[in-house]
PDB file of C-alpha atoms in Angstrom:
ATOM      1  CA  MET I   1     122.543 140.708 106.305  1.00  0.00           C
ATOM      2  CA  ASN I   2     119.568 139.182 108.516  1.00  0.00           C
ATOM      3  CA  ALA I   3     117.228 137.380 105.946  1.00  0.00           C
ATOM      4  CA  LEU I   4     114.724 136.518 108.653  1.00  0.00           C
ATOM      5  CA  PRO I   5     112.648 140.022 108.293  1.00  0.00           C
ATOM      6  CA  LEU I   6     112.450 139.417 104.506  1.00  0.00           C
ATOM      7  CA  ILE I   7     111.358 135.945 104.636  1.00  0.00           C
ATOM      8  CA  VAL I   8     108.888 137.134 107.178  1.00  0.00           C
ATOM      9  CA  VAL I   9     107.577 139.758 104.865  1.00  0.00           C
ATOM     10  CA  VAL I  10     107.520 137.418 101.952  1.00  0.00           C
ATOM     11  CA  PHE I  11     105.134 134.999 103.770  1.00  0.00           C
ATOM     12  CA  GLY I  12     103.227 137.858 105.016  1.00  0.00           C
ATOM     13  CA  VAL I  13     102.549 138.673 101.508  1.00  0.00           C
ATOM     14  CA  LEU I  14     101.716 135.118 100.650  1.00  0.00           C
ATOM     15  CA  ALA I  15      99.239 135.008 103.583  1.00  0.00           C
ATOM     16  CA  LEU I  16      97.587 138.311 102.574  1.00  0.00           C
ATOM     17  CA  PHE I  17      96.942 136.955  99.133  1.00  0.00           C
ATOM     18  CA  GLY I  18      95.383 133.917 100.659  1.00  0.00           C
ATOM     19  CA  ILE I  19      93.376 135.944 102.848  1.00  0.00           C
ATOM     20  CA  GLY I  20      91.977 137.864 100.153  1.00  0.00           C
ATOM     21  CA  TYR I  21      91.227 135.122  97.840  1.00  0.00           C
ATOM     22  CA  ALA I  22      89.333 133.214 100.613  1.00  0.00           C
ATOM     23  CA  LEU I  23      87.153 136.403 101.023  1.00  0.00           C
ATOM     24  CA  PHE I  24      86.458 136.836  97.273  1.00  0.00           C
ATOM     25  CA  LEU I  25      85.270 133.446  97.480  1.00  0.00           C
ATOM     26  CA  GLY I  26      82.584 134.148 100.185  1.00  0.00           C
ATOM     27  CA  PRO I  27      78.814 133.798  99.211  1.00  0.00           C
ATOM     28  CA  SER I  28      77.529 136.642  97.094  1.00  0.00           C
ATOM     29  CA  PRO I  29      74.603 138.518  98.912  1.00  0.00           C
ATOM     30  CA  ALA I  30      72.963 139.440  95.368  1.00  0.00           C
ATOM     31  CA  LYS I  31      72.947 135.751  94.778  1.00  0.00           C
ATOM     32  CA  GLU I  32      71.401 135.024  97.968  1.00  0.00           C
ATOM     33  CA  SER I  33      68.646 137.362  97.688  1.00  0.00           C
ATOM     34  CA  GLN I  34      67.983 136.447  94.323  1.00  0.00           C
ATOM     35  CA  ARG I  35      67.632 132.750  95.407  1.00  0.00           C
ATOM     36  CA  ARG I  36      65.020 133.697  98.109  1.00  0.00           C
ATOM     37  CA  LEU I  37      63.069 135.561  95.582  1.00  0.00           C
ATOM     38  CA  GLN I  38      62.885 132.549  93.377  1.00  0.00           C
ATOM     39  CA  ALA I  39      61.773 130.595  96.280  1.00  0.00           C
ATOM     40  CA  VAL I  40      59.077 132.895  96.879  1.00  0.00           C
ATOM     41  CA  ARG I  41      57.996 132.791  92.874  1.00  0.00           C
ATOM     42  CA  PHE I  42      58.098 128.946  92.873  1.00  0.00           C
ATOM     43  CA  ARG I  43      56.044 128.692  96.113  1.00  0.00           C
ATOM     44  CA  HIS I  44      53.126 131.194  94.719  1.00  0.00           C
ATOM     45  CA  SER I  45      53.323 130.859  91.020  1.00  0.00           C
ATOM     46  CA  GLU I  46      50.573 128.838  88.784  1.00  0.00           C
ATOM     47  CA  SER I  47      53.096 127.980  85.965  1.00  0.00           C
ATOM     48  CA  ALA I  48      53.537 124.293  85.517  1.00  0.00           C
ATOM     49  CA  SER I  49      57.372 124.900  84.960  1.00  0.00           C
ATOM     50  CA  ASP I  50      57.498 126.570  88.299  1.00  0.00           C
ATOM     51  CA  LYS I  51      55.599 123.977  89.825  1.00  0.00           C
ATOM     52  CA  MET I  52      58.276 121.723  88.294  1.00  0.00           C
ATOM     53  CA  GLU I  53      61.104 123.542  89.695  1.00  0.00           C
ATOM     54  CA  ALA I  54      59.804 123.602  92.992  1.00  0.00           C
ATOM     55  CA  GLN I  55      59.134 119.984  93.041  1.00  0.00           C
ATOM     56  CA  TYR I  56      62.597 119.563  91.881  1.00  0.00           C
ATOM     57  CA  ARG I  57      64.005 121.782  94.863  1.00  0.00           C
ATOM     58  CA  LYS I  58      62.089 119.438  97.333  1.00  0.00           C
ATOM     59  CA  ALA I  59      63.065 116.267  96.129  1.00  0.00           C
ATOM     60  CA  VAL I  60      66.884 117.773  96.303  1.00  0.00           C
ATOM     61  CA  ALA I  61      66.418 118.743  99.950  1.00  0.00           C
ATOM     62  CA  ALA I  62      64.554 115.472 100.778  1.00  0.00           C
ATOM     63  CA  ARG I  63      67.202 113.168  99.811  1.00  0.00           C
ATOM     64  CA  LYS I  64      69.639 114.664 102.303  1.00  0.00           C
ATOM     65  CA  PRO I  65      69.035 113.224 106.037  1.00  0.00           C
ATOM     66  CA  THR I  66      68.607 115.907 108.743  1.00  0.00           C
ATOM     67  CA  THR I  67      72.152 115.294 110.061  1.00  0.00           C
ATOM     68  CA  TYR I  68      73.767 115.679 106.460  1.00  0.00           C
ATOM     69  CA  ARG I  69      77.366 116.425 106.516  1.00  0.00           C
ATOM     70  CA  ILE I  70      80.344 116.567 104.005  1.00  0.00           C
ATOM     71  CA  ALA I  71      81.968 113.312 103.727  1.00  0.00           C
ATOM     72  CA  GLY I  72      85.549 113.639 105.395  1.00  0.00           C
ATOM     73  CA  SER I  73      84.750 116.623 107.307  1.00  0.00           C
ATOM     74  CA  ALA I  74      84.833 115.266 110.755  1.00  0.00           C
ATOM     75  CA  SER I  75      88.691 114.906 111.076  1.00  0.00           C
ATOM     76  CA  ARG I  76      91.937 115.158 108.890  1.00  0.00           C
ATOM     77  CA  SER I  77      92.315 111.098 109.018  1.00  0.00           C
ATOM     78  CA  GLU I  78      88.796 110.493 108.004  1.00  0.00           C
ATOM     79  CA  ALA I  79      89.372 113.044 105.006  1.00  0.00           C
ATOM     80  CA  LEU I  80      92.702 111.330 104.303  1.00  0.00           C
ATOM     81  CA  ALA I  81      91.064 107.708 104.290  1.00  0.00           C
ATOM     82  CA  LEU I  82      88.095 108.827 102.170  1.00  0.00           C
ATOM     83  CA  ARG I  83      90.838 109.891  99.620  1.00  0.00           C
ATOM     84  CA  LEU I  84      92.667 106.887  99.648  1.00  0.00           C
ATOM     85  CA  HIS I  85      89.563 105.034  99.111  1.00  0.00           C
ATOM     86  CA  ARG I  86      88.603 107.130  95.843  1.00  0.00           C
ATOM     87  CA  THR I  87      91.715 105.955  94.734  1.00  0.00           C
ATOM     88  CA  GLY I  88      90.530 102.171  94.489  1.00  0.00           C
ATOM     89  CA  LYS I  89      93.814 100.982  95.053  1.00  0.00           C
ATOM     90  CA  GLY I  90      93.281  99.656  98.513  1.00  0.00           C
ATOM     91  CA  TRP I  91      95.677 101.862 100.295  1.00  0.00           C
ATOM     92  CA  THR I  92      95.275 102.117 103.852  1.00  0.00           C
ATOM     93  CA  LEU I  93      95.812 104.989 106.240  1.00  0.00           C
ATOM     94  CA  THR I  94      98.812 103.352 107.943  1.00  0.00           C
ATOM     95  CA  GLN I  95     100.536 102.679 104.798  1.00  0.00           C
ATOM     96  CA  TYR I  96     100.200 106.094 103.737  1.00  0.00           C
ATOM     97  CA  VAL I  97     102.000 107.331 106.724  1.00  0.00           C
ATOM     98  CA  TYR I  98     104.804 105.021 106.568  1.00  0.00           C
ATOM     99  CA  ALA I  99     105.365 105.622 103.154  1.00  0.00           C
ATOM    100  CA  SER I 100     105.437 109.506 103.702  1.00  0.00           C
ATOM    101  CA  ILE I 101     107.628 109.242 106.605  1.00  0.00           C
ATOM    102  CA  GLY I 102     110.158 107.019 105.148  1.00  0.00           C
ATOM    103  CA  LEU I 103     110.217 108.897 101.730  1.00  0.00           C
ATOM    104  CA  GLY I 104     110.707 112.089 103.920  1.00  0.00           C
ATOM    105  CA  ILE I 105     113.756 110.634 105.854  1.00  0.00           C
ATOM    106  CA  ALA I 106     115.459 109.157 102.744  1.00  0.00           C
ATOM    107  CA  VAL I 107     115.460 112.611 101.065  1.00  0.00           C
ATOM    108  CA  MET I 108     116.467 114.502 104.103  1.00  0.00           C
ATOM    109  CA  ALA I 109     119.334 112.111 104.446  1.00  0.00           C
ATOM    110  CA  LEU I 110     120.328 112.319 100.749  1.00  0.00           C
ATOM    111  CA  ALA I 111     120.015 116.121 100.592  1.00  0.00           C
ATOM    112  CA  THR I 112     122.169 116.510 103.621  1.00  0.00           C
ATOM    113  CA  LEU I 113     124.798 114.363 102.406  1.00  0.00           C
ATOM    114  CA  LYS I 114     124.892 115.993  99.303  1.00  0.00           C
ATOM    115  CA  THR I 115     124.716 119.542 100.450  1.00  0.00           C
ATOM    116  CA  GLY I 116     126.002 119.517 103.579  1.00  0.00           C
ATOM    117  CA  ALA I 117     122.949 121.672 104.894  1.00  0.00           C
ATOM    118  CA  PRO I 118     121.109 120.193 107.445  1.00  0.00           C
ATOM    119  CA  LEU I 119     118.317 122.934 107.269  1.00  0.00           C
ATOM    120  CA  LEU I 120     117.965 122.505 103.438  1.00  0.00           C
ATOM    121  CA  GLY I 121     117.629 118.539 103.864  1.00  0.00           C
ATOM    122  CA  LEU I 122     114.925 118.854 106.226  1.00  0.00           C
ATOM    123  CA  GLY I 123     113.094 121.196 104.318  1.00  0.00           C
ATOM    124  CA  ALA I 124     113.688 118.870 101.192  1.00  0.00           C
ATOM    125  CA  GLY I 125     112.530 116.073 103.381  1.00  0.00           C
ATOM    126  CA  ILE I 126     109.380 117.417 104.407  1.00  0.00           C
ATOM    127  CA  LEU I 127     108.542 118.861 101.233  1.00  0.00           C
ATOM    128  CA  VAL I 128     108.918 115.650  99.399  1.00  0.00           C
ATOM    129  CA  GLY I 129     107.576 113.424 101.935  1.00  0.00           C
ATOM    130  CA  ALA I 130     104.426 115.319 102.317  1.00  0.00           C
ATOM    131  CA  GLY I 131     104.163 116.412  98.660  1.00  0.00           C
ATOM    132  CA  LEU I 132     104.883 113.626  96.523  1.00  0.00           C
ATOM    133  CA  PRO I 133     102.360 110.987  98.078  1.00  0.00           C
ATOM    134  CA  HIS I 134      99.819 113.716  97.947  1.00  0.00           C
ATOM    135  CA  MET I 135     100.376 114.194  93.980  1.00  0.00           C
ATOM    136  CA  ILE I 136     100.344 110.313  93.392  1.00  0.00           C
ATOM    137  CA  VAL I 137      97.151 109.945  95.443  1.00  0.00           C
ATOM    138  CA  ASN I 138      95.544 112.727  93.318  1.00  0.00           C
ATOM    139  CA  ARG I 139      96.788 111.154  90.119  1.00  0.00           C
ATOM    140  CA  ALA I 140      95.157 107.933  91.445  1.00  0.00           C
ATOM    141  CA  ILE I 141      91.825 109.752  92.212  1.00  0.00           C
ATOM    142  CA  ASN I 142      91.914 111.536  88.490  1.00  0.00           C
ATOM    143  CA  LYS I 143      92.489 108.408  86.926  1.00  0.00           C
ATOM    144  CA  ARG I 144      89.649 106.619  88.901  1.00  0.00           C
ATOM    145  CA  THR I 145      87.196 109.405  88.474  1.00  0.00           C
ATOM    146  CA  ASN I 146      88.056 110.004  84.534  1.00  0.00           C
ATOM    147  CA  ALA I 147      87.308 106.260  84.146  1.00  0.00           C
ATOM    148  CA  PHE I 148      83.937 106.153  85.985  1.00  0.00           C
ATOM    149  CA  VAL I 149      82.860 109.721  84.258  1.00  0.00           C
ATOM    150  CA  THR I 150      83.708 107.812  80.721  1.00  0.00           C
ATOM    151  CA  ARG I 151      81.621 104.742  81.512  1.00  0.00           C
ATOM    152  CA  PHE I 152      79.046 106.053  83.433  1.00  0.00           C
ATOM    153  CA  PRO I 153      76.448 107.020  80.392  1.00  0.00           C
ATOM    154  CA  ASP I 154      77.241 103.093  79.471  1.00  0.00           C
ATOM    155  CA  ALA I 155      75.734 102.107  82.608  1.00  0.00           C
ATOM    156  CA  LEU I 156      72.853 104.490  82.660  1.00  0.00           C
ATOM    157  CA  GLU I 157      72.102 102.994  78.999  1.00  0.00           C
ATOM    158  CA  LEU I 158      72.150  99.570  80.518  1.00  0.00           C
ATOM    159  CA  LEU I 159      69.890 100.769  83.181  1.00  0.00           C
ATOM    160  CA  VAL I 160      67.532 102.099  80.387  1.00  0.00           C
ATOM    161  CA  ARG I 161      67.431  98.575  78.524  1.00  0.00           C
ATOM    162  CA  GLY I 162      66.815  96.611  81.920  1.00  0.00           C
ATOM    163  CA  LEU I 163      63.963  98.781  82.663  1.00  0.00           C
ATOM    164  CA  ARG I 164      62.267  98.595  79.433  1.00  0.00           C
ATOM    165  CA  SER I 165      62.425  95.172  79.593  1.00  0.00           C
ATOM    166  CA  GLY I 166      60.671  94.961  82.781  1.00  0.00           C
ATOM    167  CA  LEU I 167      63.112  94.616  85.272  1.00  0.00           C
ATOM    168  CA  PRO I 168      62.676  96.638  88.589  1.00  0.00           C
ATOM    169  CA  ILE I 169      65.392  99.194  89.507  1.00  0.00           C
ATOM    170  CA  SER I 170      67.127  97.180  92.210  1.00  0.00           C
ATOM    171  CA  GLU I 171      67.659  94.291  89.692  1.00  0.00           C
ATOM    172  CA  THR I 172      68.975  96.595  87.052  1.00  0.00           C
ATOM    173  CA  LEU I 173      71.493  98.019  89.603  1.00  0.00           C
ATOM    174  CA  THR I 174      72.438  94.406  90.110  1.00  0.00           C
ATOM    175  CA  VAL I 175      73.228  93.962  86.144  1.00  0.00           C
ATOM    176  CA  VAL I 176      75.117  96.934  86.019  1.00  0.00           C
ATOM    177  CA  ALA I 177      77.290  95.802  89.153  1.00  0.00           C
ATOM    178  CA  ASN I 178      77.818  92.498  87.396  1.00  0.00           C
ATOM    179  CA  GLU I 179      78.223  93.698  83.780  1.00  0.00           C
ATOM    180  CA  LEU I 180      80.469  96.975  83.688  1.00  0.00           C
ATOM    181  CA  PRO I 181      84.127  96.448  84.863  1.00  0.00           C
ATOM    182  CA  GLY I 182      86.218  99.138  86.500  1.00  0.00           C
ATOM    183  CA  PRO I 183      84.892 101.794  89.063  1.00  0.00           C
ATOM    184  CA  VAL I 184      81.473 101.978  87.772  1.00  0.00           C
ATOM    185  CA  GLY I 185      80.924  98.197  88.401  1.00  0.00           C
ATOM    186  CA  GLU I 186      82.648  98.606  91.951  1.00  0.00           C
ATOM    187  CA  GLU I 187      80.466 101.753  93.208  1.00  0.00           C
ATOM    188  CA  PHE I 188      77.321  99.911  92.051  1.00  0.00           C
ATOM    189  CA  LYS I 189      78.330  96.754  93.700  1.00  0.00           C
ATOM    190  CA  LEU I 190      78.690  98.830  96.961  1.00  0.00           C
ATOM    191  CA  VAL I 191      75.083 100.009  96.276  1.00  0.00           C
ATOM    192  CA  THR I 192      73.434  96.760  95.833  1.00  0.00           C
ATOM    193  CA  ASP I 193      75.296  95.344  98.790  1.00  0.00           C
ATOM    194  CA  ARG I 194      74.110  98.042 101.104  1.00  0.00           C
ATOM    195  CA  ILE I 195      70.548  97.358  99.876  1.00  0.00           C
ATOM    196  CA  LYS I 196      70.959  93.778 100.292  1.00  0.00           C
ATOM    197  CA  VAL I 197      71.806  94.033 104.037  1.00  0.00           C
ATOM    198  CA  GLY I 198      68.359  96.404 104.562  1.00  0.00           C
ATOM    199  CA  ARG I 199      69.561  99.941 103.704  1.00  0.00           C
ATOM    200  CA  THR I 200      67.157 101.634 101.465  1.00  0.00           C
ATOM    201  CA  MET I 201      68.078 102.777  98.072  1.00  0.00           C
ATOM    202  CA  ASP I 202      67.890 106.691  98.994  1.00  0.00           C
ATOM    203  CA  GLU I 203      70.540 105.809 101.691  1.00  0.00           C
ATOM    204  CA  ALA I 204      72.799 103.686  99.613  1.00  0.00           C
ATOM    205  CA  MET I 205      72.943 106.161  96.863  1.00  0.00           C
ATOM    206  CA  GLN I 206      73.226 109.115  99.130  1.00  0.00           C
ATOM    207  CA  GLU I 207      76.342 107.410 100.919  1.00  0.00           C
ATOM    208  CA  THR I 208      78.086 106.681  97.465  1.00  0.00           C
ATOM    209  CA  GLY I 209      77.267 109.872  96.092  1.00  0.00           C
ATOM    210  CA  ASP I 210      78.780 111.792  99.297  1.00  0.00           C
ATOM    211  CA  ARG I 211      81.807 109.691  98.868  1.00  0.00           C
ATOM    212  CA  LEU I 212      82.396 109.962  95.249  1.00  0.00           C
ATOM    213  CA  ASP I 213      81.296 113.900  94.943  1.00  0.00           C
ATOM    214  CA  LEU I 214      80.742 113.736  91.235  1.00  0.00           C
ATOM    215  CA  PRO I 215      78.320 115.857  89.617  1.00  0.00           C
ATOM    216  CA  GLU I 216      77.375 113.067  87.148  1.00  0.00           C
ATOM    217  CA  PHE I 217      76.561 110.615  90.084  1.00  0.00           C
ATOM    218  CA  ASN I 218      74.596 113.399  91.925  1.00  0.00           C
ATOM    219  CA  PHE I 219      72.535 113.997  88.759  1.00  0.00           C
ATOM    220  CA  PHE I 220      71.668 110.142  88.706  1.00  0.00           C
ATOM    221  CA  CYS I 221      70.476 110.498  92.500  1.00  0.00           C
ATOM    222  CA  ILE I 222      68.466 113.475  91.897  1.00  0.00           C
ATOM    223  CA  THR I 223      66.598 112.107  88.734  1.00  0.00           C
ATOM    224  CA  LEU I 224      65.756 108.931  90.945  1.00  0.00           C
ATOM    225  CA  ALA I 225      64.443 111.492  93.621  1.00  0.00           C
ATOM    226  CA  ILE I 226      62.475 113.368  91.401  1.00  0.00           C
ATOM    227  CA  GLN I 227      61.031 110.196  89.520  1.00  0.00           C
ATOM    228  CA  ARG I 228      59.793 108.985  93.031  1.00  0.00           C
ATOM    229  CA  GLU I 229      58.227 112.273  93.597  1.00  0.00           C
ATOM    230  CA  THR I 230      56.619 112.559  90.464  1.00  0.00           C
ATOM    231  CA  GLY I 231      56.398 109.638  88.846  1.00  0.00           C
ATOM    232  CA  GLY I 232      56.765 109.306  84.911  1.00  0.00           C
ATOM    233  CA  ASN I 233      58.866 107.020  82.619  1.00  0.00           C
ATOM    234  CA  LEU I 234      62.264 106.517  84.440  1.00  0.00           C
ATOM    235  CA  ALA I 235      63.643 104.724  81.390  1.00  0.00           C
ATOM    236  CA  GLU I 236      63.139 107.606  79.227  1.00  0.00           C
ATOM    237  CA  THR I 237      64.407 110.181  82.060  1.00  0.00           C
ATOM    238  CA  LEU I 238      67.525 108.142  82.276  1.00  0.00           C
ATOM    239  CA  ALA I 239      68.423 107.917  78.791  1.00  0.00           C
ATOM    240  CA  ASN I 240      68.293 111.721  78.395  1.00  0.00           C
ATOM    241  CA  LEU I 241      70.430 111.922  81.436  1.00  0.00           C
ATOM    242  CA  ALA I 242      72.902 109.579  79.483  1.00  0.00           C
ATOM    243  CA  ASP I 243      72.582 112.020  76.259  1.00  0.00           C
ATOM    244  CA  VAL I 244      73.296 115.061  78.603  1.00  0.00           C
ATOM    245  CA  LEU I 245      76.209 113.353  80.248  1.00  0.00           C
ATOM    246  CA  ARG I 246      77.837 112.573  76.978  1.00  0.00           C
ATOM    247  CA  LYS I 247      77.333 116.028  75.602  1.00  0.00           C
ATOM    248  CA  ARG I 248      78.945 117.456  78.902  1.00  0.00           C
ATOM    249  CA  ALA I 249      81.891 115.216  78.434  1.00  0.00           C
ATOM    250  CA  GLN I 250      82.332 116.173  74.782  1.00  0.00           C
ATOM    251  CA  MET I 251      82.307 119.934  75.951  1.00  0.00           C
ATOM    252  CA  LYS I 252      84.729 118.785  78.451  1.00  0.00           C
ATOM    253  CA  LEU I 253      87.160 117.473  76.080  1.00  0.00           C
ATOM    254  CA  LYS I 254      86.409 120.613  73.677  1.00  0.00           C
ATOM    255  CA  ILE I 255      87.692 122.943  76.404  1.00  0.00           C
ATOM    256  CA  LYS I 256      90.715 120.832  77.047  1.00  0.00           C
ATOM    257  CA  ALA I 257      91.745 120.942  73.570  1.00  0.00           C
ATOM    258  CA  MET I 258      91.278 124.676  73.110  1.00  0.00           C
ATOM    259  CA  SER I 259      93.272 125.154  76.532  1.00  0.00           C
ATOM    260  CA  SER I 260      96.169 122.548  75.753  1.00  0.00           C
ATOM    261  CA  GLU I 261      98.305 125.035  74.109  1.00  0.00           C
ATOM    262  CA  SER I 262      97.970 127.528  76.936  1.00  0.00           C
ATOM    263  CA  LYS I 263      98.861 124.476  79.499  1.00  0.00           C
ATOM    264  CA  ALA I 264     102.010 123.546  77.400  1.00  0.00           C
ATOM    265  CA  SER I 265     103.220 127.004  77.496  1.00  0.00           C
ATOM    266  CA  ALA I 266     102.698 127.463  81.206  1.00  0.00           C
ATOM    267  CA  TYR I 267     104.326 123.976  81.813  1.00  0.00           C
ATOM    268  CA  ILE I 268     107.563 124.914  79.763  1.00  0.00           C
ATOM    269  CA  ILE I 269     107.816 128.452  81.323  1.00  0.00           C
ATOM    270  CA  GLY I 270     107.194 127.085  84.739  1.00  0.00           C
ATOM    271  CA  SER I 271     109.665 124.406  84.691  1.00  0.00           C
ATOM    272  CA  LEU I 272     112.585 126.349  82.719  1.00  0.00           C
ATOM    273  CA  PRO I 273     113.826 127.766  86.172  1.00  0.00           C
ATOM    274  CA  PHE I 274     114.180 124.572  87.687  1.00  0.00           C
ATOM    275  CA  ILE I 275     115.899 122.818  84.508  1.00  0.00           C
ATOM    276  CA  VAL I 276     118.462 125.689  84.224  1.00  0.00           C
ATOM    277  CA  PHE I 277     119.359 125.304  87.835  1.00  0.00           C
ATOM    278  CA  ALA I 278     119.616 121.611  87.384  1.00  0.00           C
ATOM    279  CA  LEU I 279     122.153 121.991  84.491  1.00  0.00           C
ATOM    280  CA  ILE I 280     124.148 124.655  86.071  1.00  0.00           C
ATOM    281  CA  TYR I 281     124.312 122.354  89.184  1.00  0.00           C
ATOM    282  CA  TRP I 282     125.458 119.690  87.119  1.00  0.00           C
ATOM    283  CA  ILE I 283     128.201 121.727  85.470  1.00  0.00           C
ATOM    284  CA  ASN I 284     129.374 123.779  88.479  1.00  0.00           C
ATOM    285  CA  PRO I 285     127.985 122.571  91.738  1.00  0.00           C
ATOM    286  CA  ALA I 286     130.075 124.837  94.233  1.00  0.00           C
ATOM    287  CA  TYR I 287     128.454 127.949  91.995  1.00  0.00           C
ATOM    288  CA  MET I 288     124.987 127.118  92.909  1.00  0.00           C
ATOM    289  CA  LEU I 289     125.356 126.050  96.244  1.00  0.00           C
ATOM    290  CA  LYS I 290     125.803 129.794  97.128  1.00  0.00           C
ATOM    291  CA  PHE I 291     121.736 129.985  96.752  1.00  0.00           C
ATOM    292  CA  PHE I 292     121.841 127.871  99.921  1.00  0.00           C
ATOM    293  CA  THR I 293     124.477 129.644 101.892  1.00  0.00           C
ATOM    294  CA  ASP I 294     124.282 133.104 100.876  1.00  0.00           C
ATOM    295  CA  GLU I 295     121.482 135.185 102.672  1.00  0.00           C
ATOM    296  CA  ARG I 296     120.833 137.535  99.812  1.00  0.00           C
ATOM    297  CA  LEU I 297     120.419 134.604  97.170  1.00  0.00           C
ATOM    298  CA  ILE I 298     118.195 132.744  99.498  1.00  0.00           C
ATOM    299  CA  VAL I 299     115.965 135.978  99.610  1.00  0.00           C
ATOM    300  CA  ILE I 300     116.086 136.208  95.909  1.00  0.00           C
ATOM    301  CA  GLY I 301     115.229 132.505  95.399  1.00  0.00           C
ATOM    302  CA  LEU I 302     112.392 132.794  97.625  1.00  0.00           C
ATOM    303  CA  GLY I 303     111.021 135.610  96.022  1.00  0.00           C
ATOM    304  CA  GLY I 304     111.202 134.078  92.496  1.00  0.00           C
ATOM    305  CA  MET I 305     109.426 131.066  93.935  1.00  0.00           C
ATOM    306  CA  VAL I 306     106.665 133.247  95.360  1.00  0.00           C
ATOM    307  CA  TRP I 307     106.304 134.864  91.850  1.00  0.00           C
ATOM    308  CA  LEU I 308     106.651 131.929  89.818  1.00  0.00           C
ATOM    309  CA  SER I 309     103.764 130.223  92.257  1.00  0.00           C
ATOM    310  CA  LEU I 310     101.694 133.187  91.488  1.00  0.00           C
ATOM    311  CA  GLY I 311     101.787 133.283  87.978  1.00  0.00           C
ATOM    312  CA  GLY I 312     101.134 129.286  87.741  1.00  0.00           C
ATOM    313  CA  PHE I 313      98.131 129.852  90.287  1.00  0.00           C
ATOM    314  CA  ILE I 314      96.704 132.632  88.098  1.00  0.00           C
ATOM    315  CA  MET I 315      97.350 130.719  84.707  1.00  0.00           C
ATOM    316  CA  ALA I 316      95.611 127.629  86.140  1.00  0.00           C
ATOM    317  CA  LYS I 317      92.597 129.579  87.069  1.00  0.00           C
ATOM    318  CA  MET I 318      92.533 131.281  83.525  1.00  0.00           C
ATOM    319  CA  VAL I 319      92.267 127.729  81.733  1.00  0.00           C
ATOM    320  CA  ASN I 320      90.077 125.913  84.575  1.00  0.00           C
ATOM    321  CA  PHE I 321      86.059 126.012  83.393  1.00  0.00           C
ATOM    322  CA  GLU I 322      83.385 124.607  85.120  1.00  0.00           C
ATOM    323  CA  ILE I 323      80.735 122.835  83.008  1.00  0.00           C
TER     324      ILE I 323
END
């Protein structure tokens, strides 16, 4: 039995699912027309709220330079270097590449010696060498991001106290950089360092916001831009923003608690096939090695992996909420 056509069909189905998902993620014509109608209404309306909305959109558009591009979009190496910088660990691109290659070679050699299947060893080496470092970097980024989001309202309240005491905004940024530990202090230290070497506050904030890519920090940058355009009490505005961010964090925690049972069930169901496979392999290795030599079992295993991945993807989307 030739398993190559079936494998091609399996990967073709996966590619079809990916293309369909990408097509459904495209921009909606109805939303685009609604956005244009709102822009026309804001431009010609006499309402105070509409004028404020127009000023808000103008400030948001003005804070991005004409050559704006997404951070890390120039090349894959730049995107990977940006991801490593977001971890806050000081890892370099060279260290990441060497670690991935060394881990892949070690796993490939171990799997080949254990099973006697070179192709299986090569696949396991590529999978572990490319996937495990990526997962470790993702975990470090999420940990640092959560720490930043947790302490960011404290930084805003410290800014509010500094502004109410009469300090200018540049001095209050320096106070936050010196007083708050962790990623919040580190990022504000980078902002103040850029201002000291001659960069404007808009450019310093823009660069940090593009690199972090966090809605909370973007709210802060937009608040400063609107305040410079419209004036007003910056301390009160930042106090309101800190309150909004705290309520946003509370809502995220509520959603996480409500979806924890579903996530636990998904983890258990998704891990059961691998646990059973490992236990049977430990009891009778010769029996389970047929999955790597018999073409029919290879096709069945690939099909099971495809449907298991599809179910995990659907369950992940069902419990993922944007706040």
